[in-house]
XYZ file of C-alpha atoms in Angstrom:
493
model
C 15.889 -16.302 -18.127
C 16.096 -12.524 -17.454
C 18.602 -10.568 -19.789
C 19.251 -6.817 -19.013
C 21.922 -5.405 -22.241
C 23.518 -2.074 -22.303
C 20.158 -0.942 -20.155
C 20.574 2.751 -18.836
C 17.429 4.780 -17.466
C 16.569 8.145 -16.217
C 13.898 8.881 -14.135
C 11.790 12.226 -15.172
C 12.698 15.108 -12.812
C 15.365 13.675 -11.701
C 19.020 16.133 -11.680
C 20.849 16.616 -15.209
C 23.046 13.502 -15.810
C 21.889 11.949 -12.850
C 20.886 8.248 -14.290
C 19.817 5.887 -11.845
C 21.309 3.232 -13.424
C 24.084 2.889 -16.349
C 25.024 0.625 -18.802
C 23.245 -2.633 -16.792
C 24.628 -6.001 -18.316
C 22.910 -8.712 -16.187
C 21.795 -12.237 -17.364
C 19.873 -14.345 -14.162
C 18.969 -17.549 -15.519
C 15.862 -19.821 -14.288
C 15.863 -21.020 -10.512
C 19.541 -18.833 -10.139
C 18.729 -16.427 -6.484
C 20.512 -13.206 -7.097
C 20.770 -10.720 -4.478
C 21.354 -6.902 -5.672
C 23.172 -5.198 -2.853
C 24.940 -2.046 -2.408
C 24.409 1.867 -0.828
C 21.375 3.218 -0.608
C 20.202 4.969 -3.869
C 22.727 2.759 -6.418
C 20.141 1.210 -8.451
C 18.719 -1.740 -6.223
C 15.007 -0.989 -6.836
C 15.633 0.660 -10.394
C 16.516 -2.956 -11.582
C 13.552 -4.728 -9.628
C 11.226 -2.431 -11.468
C 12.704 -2.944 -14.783
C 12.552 -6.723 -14.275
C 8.680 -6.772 -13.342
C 7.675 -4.153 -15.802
C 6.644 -0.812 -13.600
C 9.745 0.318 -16.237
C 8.847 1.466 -18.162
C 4.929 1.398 -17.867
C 4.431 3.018 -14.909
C 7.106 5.125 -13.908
C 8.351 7.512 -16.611
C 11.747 8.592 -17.519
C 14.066 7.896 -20.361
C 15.124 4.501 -20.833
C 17.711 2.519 -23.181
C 18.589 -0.765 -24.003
C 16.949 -4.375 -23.666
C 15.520 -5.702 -20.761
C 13.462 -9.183 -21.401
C 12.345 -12.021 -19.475
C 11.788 -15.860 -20.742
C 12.814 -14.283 -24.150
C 10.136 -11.762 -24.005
C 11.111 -7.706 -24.179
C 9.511 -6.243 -21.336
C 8.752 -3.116 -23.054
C 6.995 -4.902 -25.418
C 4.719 -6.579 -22.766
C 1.630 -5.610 -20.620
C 1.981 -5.511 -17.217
C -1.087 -7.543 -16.800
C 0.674 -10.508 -18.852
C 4.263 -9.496 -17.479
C 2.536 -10.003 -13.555
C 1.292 -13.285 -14.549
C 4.646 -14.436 -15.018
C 6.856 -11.798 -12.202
C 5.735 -11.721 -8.799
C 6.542 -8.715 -6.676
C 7.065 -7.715 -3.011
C 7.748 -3.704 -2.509
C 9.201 -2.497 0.377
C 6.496 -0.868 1.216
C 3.805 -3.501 1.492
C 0.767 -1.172 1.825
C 1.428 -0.162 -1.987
C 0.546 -3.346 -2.559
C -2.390 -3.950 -1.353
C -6.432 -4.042 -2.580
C -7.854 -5.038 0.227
C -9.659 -4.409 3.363
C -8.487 -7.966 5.044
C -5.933 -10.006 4.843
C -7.937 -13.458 3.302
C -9.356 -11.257 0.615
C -5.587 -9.982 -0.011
C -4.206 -13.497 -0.431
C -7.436 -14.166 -2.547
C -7.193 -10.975 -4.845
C -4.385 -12.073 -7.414
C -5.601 -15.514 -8.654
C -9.067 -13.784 -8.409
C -7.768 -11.625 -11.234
C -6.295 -14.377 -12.772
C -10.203 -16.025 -13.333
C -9.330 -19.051 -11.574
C -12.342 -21.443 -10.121
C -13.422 -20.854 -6.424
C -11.882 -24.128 -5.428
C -8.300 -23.492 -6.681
C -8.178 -20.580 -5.200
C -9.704 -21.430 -1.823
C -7.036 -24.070 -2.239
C -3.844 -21.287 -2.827
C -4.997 -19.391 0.181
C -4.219 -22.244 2.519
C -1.047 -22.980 0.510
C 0.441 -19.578 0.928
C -1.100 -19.717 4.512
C 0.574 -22.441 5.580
C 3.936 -21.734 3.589
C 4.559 -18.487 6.060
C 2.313 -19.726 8.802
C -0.280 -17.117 8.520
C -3.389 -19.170 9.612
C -3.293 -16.836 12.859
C -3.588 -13.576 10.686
C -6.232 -15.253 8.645
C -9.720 -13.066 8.365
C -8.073 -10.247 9.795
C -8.267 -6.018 9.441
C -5.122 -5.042 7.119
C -5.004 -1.628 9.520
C -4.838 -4.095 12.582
C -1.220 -5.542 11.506
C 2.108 -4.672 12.358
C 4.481 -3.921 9.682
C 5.821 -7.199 9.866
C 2.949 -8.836 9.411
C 1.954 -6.785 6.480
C 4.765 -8.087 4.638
C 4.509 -11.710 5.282
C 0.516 -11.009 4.350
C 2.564 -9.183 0.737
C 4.778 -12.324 0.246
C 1.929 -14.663 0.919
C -0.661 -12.731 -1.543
C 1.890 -12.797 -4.679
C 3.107 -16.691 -3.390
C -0.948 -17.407 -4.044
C -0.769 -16.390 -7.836
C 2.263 -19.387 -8.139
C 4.572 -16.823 -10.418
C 8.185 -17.881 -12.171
C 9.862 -15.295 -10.665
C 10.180 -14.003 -7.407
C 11.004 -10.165 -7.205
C 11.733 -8.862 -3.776
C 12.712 -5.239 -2.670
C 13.560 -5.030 0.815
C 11.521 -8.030 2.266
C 13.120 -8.251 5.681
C 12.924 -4.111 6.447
C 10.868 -4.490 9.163
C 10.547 -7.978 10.303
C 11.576 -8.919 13.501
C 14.486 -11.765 13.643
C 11.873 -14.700 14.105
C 10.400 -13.798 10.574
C 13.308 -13.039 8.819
C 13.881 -16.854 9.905
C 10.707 -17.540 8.592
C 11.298 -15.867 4.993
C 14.223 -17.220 4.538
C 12.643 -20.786 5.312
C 10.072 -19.664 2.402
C 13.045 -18.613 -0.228
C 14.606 -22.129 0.264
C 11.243 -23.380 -0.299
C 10.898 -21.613 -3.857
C 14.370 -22.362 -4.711
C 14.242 -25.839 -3.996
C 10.986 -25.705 -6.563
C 12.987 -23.545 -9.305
C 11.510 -20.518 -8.658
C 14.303 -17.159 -9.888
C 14.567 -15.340 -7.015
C 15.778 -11.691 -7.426
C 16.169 -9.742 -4.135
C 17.488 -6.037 -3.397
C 18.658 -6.611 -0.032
C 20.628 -4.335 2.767
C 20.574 -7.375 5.292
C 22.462 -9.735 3.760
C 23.041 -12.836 6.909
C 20.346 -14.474 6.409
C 20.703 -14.836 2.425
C 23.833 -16.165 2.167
C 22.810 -20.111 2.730
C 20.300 -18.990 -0.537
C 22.120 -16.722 -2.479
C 24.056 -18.031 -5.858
C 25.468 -14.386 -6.523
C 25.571 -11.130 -5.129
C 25.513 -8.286 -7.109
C 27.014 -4.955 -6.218
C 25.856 -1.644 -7.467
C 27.564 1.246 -6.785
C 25.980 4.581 -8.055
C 24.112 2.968 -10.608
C 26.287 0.770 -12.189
C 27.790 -3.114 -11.327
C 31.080 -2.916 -9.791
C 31.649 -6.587 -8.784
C 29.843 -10.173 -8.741
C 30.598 -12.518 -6.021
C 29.543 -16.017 -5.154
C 29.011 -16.805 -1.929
C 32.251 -18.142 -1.096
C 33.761 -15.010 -2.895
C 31.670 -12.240 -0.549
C 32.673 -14.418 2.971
C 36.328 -14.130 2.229
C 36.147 -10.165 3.068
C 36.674 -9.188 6.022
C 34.108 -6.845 8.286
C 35.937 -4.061 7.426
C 35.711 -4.462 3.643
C 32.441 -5.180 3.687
C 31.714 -1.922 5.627
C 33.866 0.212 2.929
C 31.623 -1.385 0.215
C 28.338 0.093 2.506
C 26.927 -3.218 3.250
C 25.507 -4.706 6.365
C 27.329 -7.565 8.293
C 27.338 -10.944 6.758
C 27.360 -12.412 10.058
C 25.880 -10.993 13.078
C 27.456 -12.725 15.886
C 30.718 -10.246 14.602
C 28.408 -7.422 15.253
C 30.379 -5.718 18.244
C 29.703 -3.437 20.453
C 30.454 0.182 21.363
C 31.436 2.324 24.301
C 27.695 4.166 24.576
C 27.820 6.906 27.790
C 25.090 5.766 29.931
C 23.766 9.094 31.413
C 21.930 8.294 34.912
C 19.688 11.098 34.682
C 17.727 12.555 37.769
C 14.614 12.761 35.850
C 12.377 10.012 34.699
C 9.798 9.241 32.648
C 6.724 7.132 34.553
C 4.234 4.769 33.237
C 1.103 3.873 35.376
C -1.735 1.227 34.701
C -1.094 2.180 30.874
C -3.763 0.130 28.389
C -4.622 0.383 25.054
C -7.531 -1.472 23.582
C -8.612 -1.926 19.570
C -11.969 -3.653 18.740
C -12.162 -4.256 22.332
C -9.126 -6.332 22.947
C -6.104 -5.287 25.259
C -3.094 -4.909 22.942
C -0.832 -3.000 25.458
C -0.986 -3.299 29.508
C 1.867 -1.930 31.342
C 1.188 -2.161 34.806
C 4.291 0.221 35.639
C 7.525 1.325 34.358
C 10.145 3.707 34.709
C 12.644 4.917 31.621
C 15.603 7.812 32.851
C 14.962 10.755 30.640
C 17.832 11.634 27.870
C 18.463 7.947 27.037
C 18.203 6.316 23.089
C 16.060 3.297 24.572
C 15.914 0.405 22.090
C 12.069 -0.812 21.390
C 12.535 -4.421 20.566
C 10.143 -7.515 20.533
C 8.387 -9.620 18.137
C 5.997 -8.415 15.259
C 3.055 -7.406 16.559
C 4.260 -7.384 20.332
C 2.691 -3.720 20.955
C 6.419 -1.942 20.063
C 4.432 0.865 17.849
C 1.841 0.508 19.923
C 3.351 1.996 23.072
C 5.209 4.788 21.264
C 1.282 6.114 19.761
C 0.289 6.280 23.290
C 3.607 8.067 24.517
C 3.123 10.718 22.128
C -0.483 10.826 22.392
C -2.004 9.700 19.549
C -3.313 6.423 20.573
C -6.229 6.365 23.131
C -5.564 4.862 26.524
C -6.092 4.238 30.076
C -3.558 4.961 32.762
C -1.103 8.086 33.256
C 2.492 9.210 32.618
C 4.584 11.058 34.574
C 7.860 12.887 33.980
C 9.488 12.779 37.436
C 5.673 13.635 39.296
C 4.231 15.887 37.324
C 1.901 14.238 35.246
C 1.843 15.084 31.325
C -1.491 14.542 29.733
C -1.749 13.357 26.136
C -2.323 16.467 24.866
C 0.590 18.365 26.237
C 2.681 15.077 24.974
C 1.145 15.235 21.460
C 2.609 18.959 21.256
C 6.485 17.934 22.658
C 6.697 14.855 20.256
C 7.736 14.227 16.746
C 7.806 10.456 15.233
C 9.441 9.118 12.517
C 6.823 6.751 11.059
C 7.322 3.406 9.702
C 5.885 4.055 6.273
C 7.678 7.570 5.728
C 5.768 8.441 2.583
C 2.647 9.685 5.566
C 4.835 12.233 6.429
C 6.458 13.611 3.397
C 4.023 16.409 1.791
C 6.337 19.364 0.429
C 7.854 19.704 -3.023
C 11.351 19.372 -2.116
C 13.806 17.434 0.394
C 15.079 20.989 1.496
C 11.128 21.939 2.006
C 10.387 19.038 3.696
C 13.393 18.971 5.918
C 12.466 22.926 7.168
C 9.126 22.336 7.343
C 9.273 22.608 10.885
C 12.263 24.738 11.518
C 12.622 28.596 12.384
C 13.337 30.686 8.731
C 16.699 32.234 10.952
C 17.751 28.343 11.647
C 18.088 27.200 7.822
C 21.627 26.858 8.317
C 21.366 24.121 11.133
C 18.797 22.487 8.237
C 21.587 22.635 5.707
C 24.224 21.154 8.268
C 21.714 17.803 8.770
C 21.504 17.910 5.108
C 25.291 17.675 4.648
C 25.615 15.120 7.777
C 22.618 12.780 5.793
C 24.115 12.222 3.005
C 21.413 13.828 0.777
C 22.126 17.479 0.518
C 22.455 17.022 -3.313
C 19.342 15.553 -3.165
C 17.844 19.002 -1.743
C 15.634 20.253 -4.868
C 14.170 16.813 -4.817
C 10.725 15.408 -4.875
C 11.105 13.437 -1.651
C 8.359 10.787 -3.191
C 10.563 10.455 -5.984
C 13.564 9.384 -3.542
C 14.921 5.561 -3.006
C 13.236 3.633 -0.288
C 16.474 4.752 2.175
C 16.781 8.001 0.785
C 12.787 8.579 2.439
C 14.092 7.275 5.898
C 16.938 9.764 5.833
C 15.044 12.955 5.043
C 11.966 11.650 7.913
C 15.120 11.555 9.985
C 16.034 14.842 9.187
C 12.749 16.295 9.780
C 12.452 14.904 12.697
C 16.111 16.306 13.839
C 15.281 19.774 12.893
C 11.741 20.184 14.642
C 13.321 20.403 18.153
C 10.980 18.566 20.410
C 11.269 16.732 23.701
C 10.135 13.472 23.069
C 11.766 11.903 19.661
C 10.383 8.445 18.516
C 11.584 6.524 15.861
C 9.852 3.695 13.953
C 12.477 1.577 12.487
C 14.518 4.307 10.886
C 16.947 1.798 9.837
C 14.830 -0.352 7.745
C 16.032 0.909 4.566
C 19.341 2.189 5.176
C 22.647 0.756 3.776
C 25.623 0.792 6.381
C 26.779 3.976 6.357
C 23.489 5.902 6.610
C 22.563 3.869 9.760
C 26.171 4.984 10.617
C 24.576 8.527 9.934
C 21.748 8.057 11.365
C 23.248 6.474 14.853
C 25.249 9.544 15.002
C 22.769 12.479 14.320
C 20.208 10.318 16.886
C 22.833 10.188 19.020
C 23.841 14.032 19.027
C 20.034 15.227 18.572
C 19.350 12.778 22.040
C 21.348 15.729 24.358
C 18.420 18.238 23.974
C 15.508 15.663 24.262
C 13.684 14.452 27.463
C 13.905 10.785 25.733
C 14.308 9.146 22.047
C 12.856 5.891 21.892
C 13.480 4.152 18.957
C 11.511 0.883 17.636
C 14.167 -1.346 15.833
C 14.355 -5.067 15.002
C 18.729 -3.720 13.903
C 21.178 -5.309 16.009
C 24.073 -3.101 14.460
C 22.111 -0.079 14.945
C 21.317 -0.882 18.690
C 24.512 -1.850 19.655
C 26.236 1.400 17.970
C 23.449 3.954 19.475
C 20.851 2.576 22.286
C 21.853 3.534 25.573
C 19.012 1.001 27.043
C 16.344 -1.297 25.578
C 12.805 -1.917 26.407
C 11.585 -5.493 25.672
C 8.268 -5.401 25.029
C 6.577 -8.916 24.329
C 1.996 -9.500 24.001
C 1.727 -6.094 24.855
C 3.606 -6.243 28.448
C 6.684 -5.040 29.152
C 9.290 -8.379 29.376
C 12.268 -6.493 30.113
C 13.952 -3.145 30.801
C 17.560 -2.948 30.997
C 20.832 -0.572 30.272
C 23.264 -1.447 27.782
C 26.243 -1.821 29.802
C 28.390 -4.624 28.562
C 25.744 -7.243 30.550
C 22.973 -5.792 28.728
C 24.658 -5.904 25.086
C 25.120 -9.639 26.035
C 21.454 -9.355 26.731
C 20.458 -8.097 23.717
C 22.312 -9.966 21.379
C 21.499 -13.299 22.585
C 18.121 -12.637 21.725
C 18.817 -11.416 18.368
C 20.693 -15.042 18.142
C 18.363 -17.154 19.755
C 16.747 -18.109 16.908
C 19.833 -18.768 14.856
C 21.244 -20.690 17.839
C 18.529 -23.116 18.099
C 18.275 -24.247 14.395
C 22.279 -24.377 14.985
C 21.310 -26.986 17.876
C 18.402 -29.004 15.810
């Protein structure tokens, strides 16, 4: 059983009287699944890390109350002991890892754990075959999606065979196939007693797993709901409380402008190869310049891929074109700004307000305080961006990214760890910032965020392009059968 009394904590440097969570009364007893959901920044992660011990050992601040687990006071506690007990799986997966490849990263805990060759030979096909990994077996950690980094993140703490299951964002950037396949895994543990605590923004897929859901609301529990309880709200509601649709066939659509530019953006014999195998081949394709095109396809399918080589920093063969003037990668590199995946590459100043000018004109600091104001975080502006919530990093990338002024904008799931109303934000600023760029491409696996911003999507499936397509009311169709298709055909079996 986890117990959390009367538990407020302050991280260090953080604003006067800004706790990050107050007065936490939570009890979660064995094999209960409890999903912590709310805004971004409300305490989600704060309560993860107090459960599996990096509070207070690793990350400092001032802490009160009593947080134990299985009886045990966590403060109390090494973290060595505490991990044999608490599994965990950070939203950022390559925190997590020790390795070079992924076998040796399934291997590593029960490794540390002394265990005989045999047993743990044995837990590596386990976890292997519990989120169907043998394909990602023996392979380069660098090589993976981001996808397929967490599923190797899951599988590597599933190996050590843990109590307690503690989850921070698993889903941000898995594509819907393995979302399916993690929840298949969390039914698995539940049905075998494992406590599952999750601190979730996607909430669909957790409701068949889910005994409560808690909601936290700048730092502190408003309201607990069963499952039943959270379903009888309607979209609307659950909007206003800054969470993410329960259901995503209620996802609708809105009235995008589709421009039909006169300029266009060509792609000839493009290839990219790593360790000698083709990962991308586009034999030809044309995007309109000034359209939001949606980057969607399966982990792995060559999505991030094709953006590196757009803005030249992934070697390959073939040429682009905007309308027939050819644009080397050099001259590409200089008119294009990404927002990566894993945002803490690109955050190296002091201070959100820093970071967020980095690249902007001293006489335009007043444009940098508008997007500050529009994202939600201007109070956040004497900051240590690494010090910021997993959603609160995605906003200030975004912001970086809107202030720098280039021509080609790509985005690398900036929605992965964003509650409702900063995708909202987010759609909006993309949206706006999209009039003075050639093209914004963003990389997404978020049906709400495509259907509110993408003026067109780009399938993209083994590293060929499977479709292109506008998002006129056909295309949204389009799109959202194939976020469905999965859902539909366990609905059929």
């Amino acid at each position: 059983m986890i117990e959390l009394k009367q538990v407020t904590f302050q991280y260090d440097n953080a604003p006067e009287n800004a706790h990050s969570i107050r007065n936490i009364n939570l009890t979660i007893q064995n094999g209960e699944c409890v999903v912590l959901c709310g805004r971004s920044g409300c305490g989600k992660t704060t309560i993860t890390r107090l459960i599996n011990g990096l509070i207070p050992h690793y990350y400092e601040g001032v802490l009160s109350g009593y947080v134990s687990v299985d009886g045990a006071e966590i403060k109390k506690q090494k973290l060595s002991k505490i991990s044999q007990h608490v599994g965990s799986v950070f939203q950022n997966p390559r925190s997590q890892f020790f390795n070079v490849d992924t076998t040796s990263e399934l291997a590593f805990g029960c490794e540390n754990q002394g265990l005989p060759k045999e047993d743990v030979l044995e837990r590596i096909a386990d976890a292997a075959n519990h989120f169907c990994l043998n394909g990602l077996l023996n392979r380069s950690i660098f090589e993976l999606s981001g996808g397929e980094k967490q599923r190797i993140a899951c599988a590597s703490v599933y190996a050590v065979h843990p109590d307690i299951f503690v989850l921070d964002e698993p889903s941000s950037n898995l594509d819907p196939a393995s979302i399916q396949q993690l929840k298949d895994v969390l039914l698995k543990l539940k049905a075998e007693g494992k406590t599952l605590v999750i601190s979730e923004h996607r909430l669909y897929y957790l409701l068949d797993i889910a005994d409560r859901f808690i909601w936290l609301d700048q730092g502190e529990v408003r309201s607990v709901y069963t499952r039943e309880e959270i379903l009888a709200f309607s979209p609307a509601q659950i909007s206003a409380m800054g969470l993410r649709a329960l259901d995503l066939k209620q996802v609708e659509s809105e009235a995008v402008h589709l421009k039909h530019p006169e300029h266009e953006f060509t792609f000839q014999k493009l290839e990219c190869k790593v360790s000698g195998h083709s990962v991308l081949h586009i034999k030809s394709l044309q995007i309109p310049a000034g359209e939001i095109v949606a980057v969607i396809g399966h982990n792995g399918a060559g999505k991030s891929t094709f953006a590196g080589c757009l803005c030249g920093i992934r070697k390959h063969t073939g040429k682009v074109f905007y309308d027939r003037t050819e644009r080397n990668a050099k001259k590409r590199l200089k008119e294009s700004y990404m927002v990566m995946q894993d945002v803490n590459h690109q955050l190296f100043t002091e201070s959100v307000r820093d970071e967020v000018t980095l690249n902007l004109p001293e006489e335009q600091s007043e444009q940098a305080e508008n997007i500050l104001k529009q994202m939600g975080i201007a109070e956040l502006a004497e900051c240590h961006p690494l010090a910021l919530s997993g959603g609160q990093k995605q906003r200030v990338a975004i912001a970086s990214a809107l202030c720098a002024g280039k021509k080609i904008l790509i985005y690398d799931e900036p929605t992965s760890g964003l509650d409702y109303e900063s995708m909202r934000c987010a759609c909006t600023l993309i949206r706006d910032t999209s009039r003075q760029a050639e093209l914004s491409l963003v990389i997404t696996h978020d049906l709400e965020f495509i259907m509110a911003c993408c003026t067109c999507v780009l399938h993209i499936d083994h590293g060929t392009v499977k479709a292109f397509y506008p998002l006129d009311s056909r295309g949204k169709a389009r799109v959202k059968k194939e976020f469905l298709l999965q859902e539909e055909s366990e609905e059929e079996l």
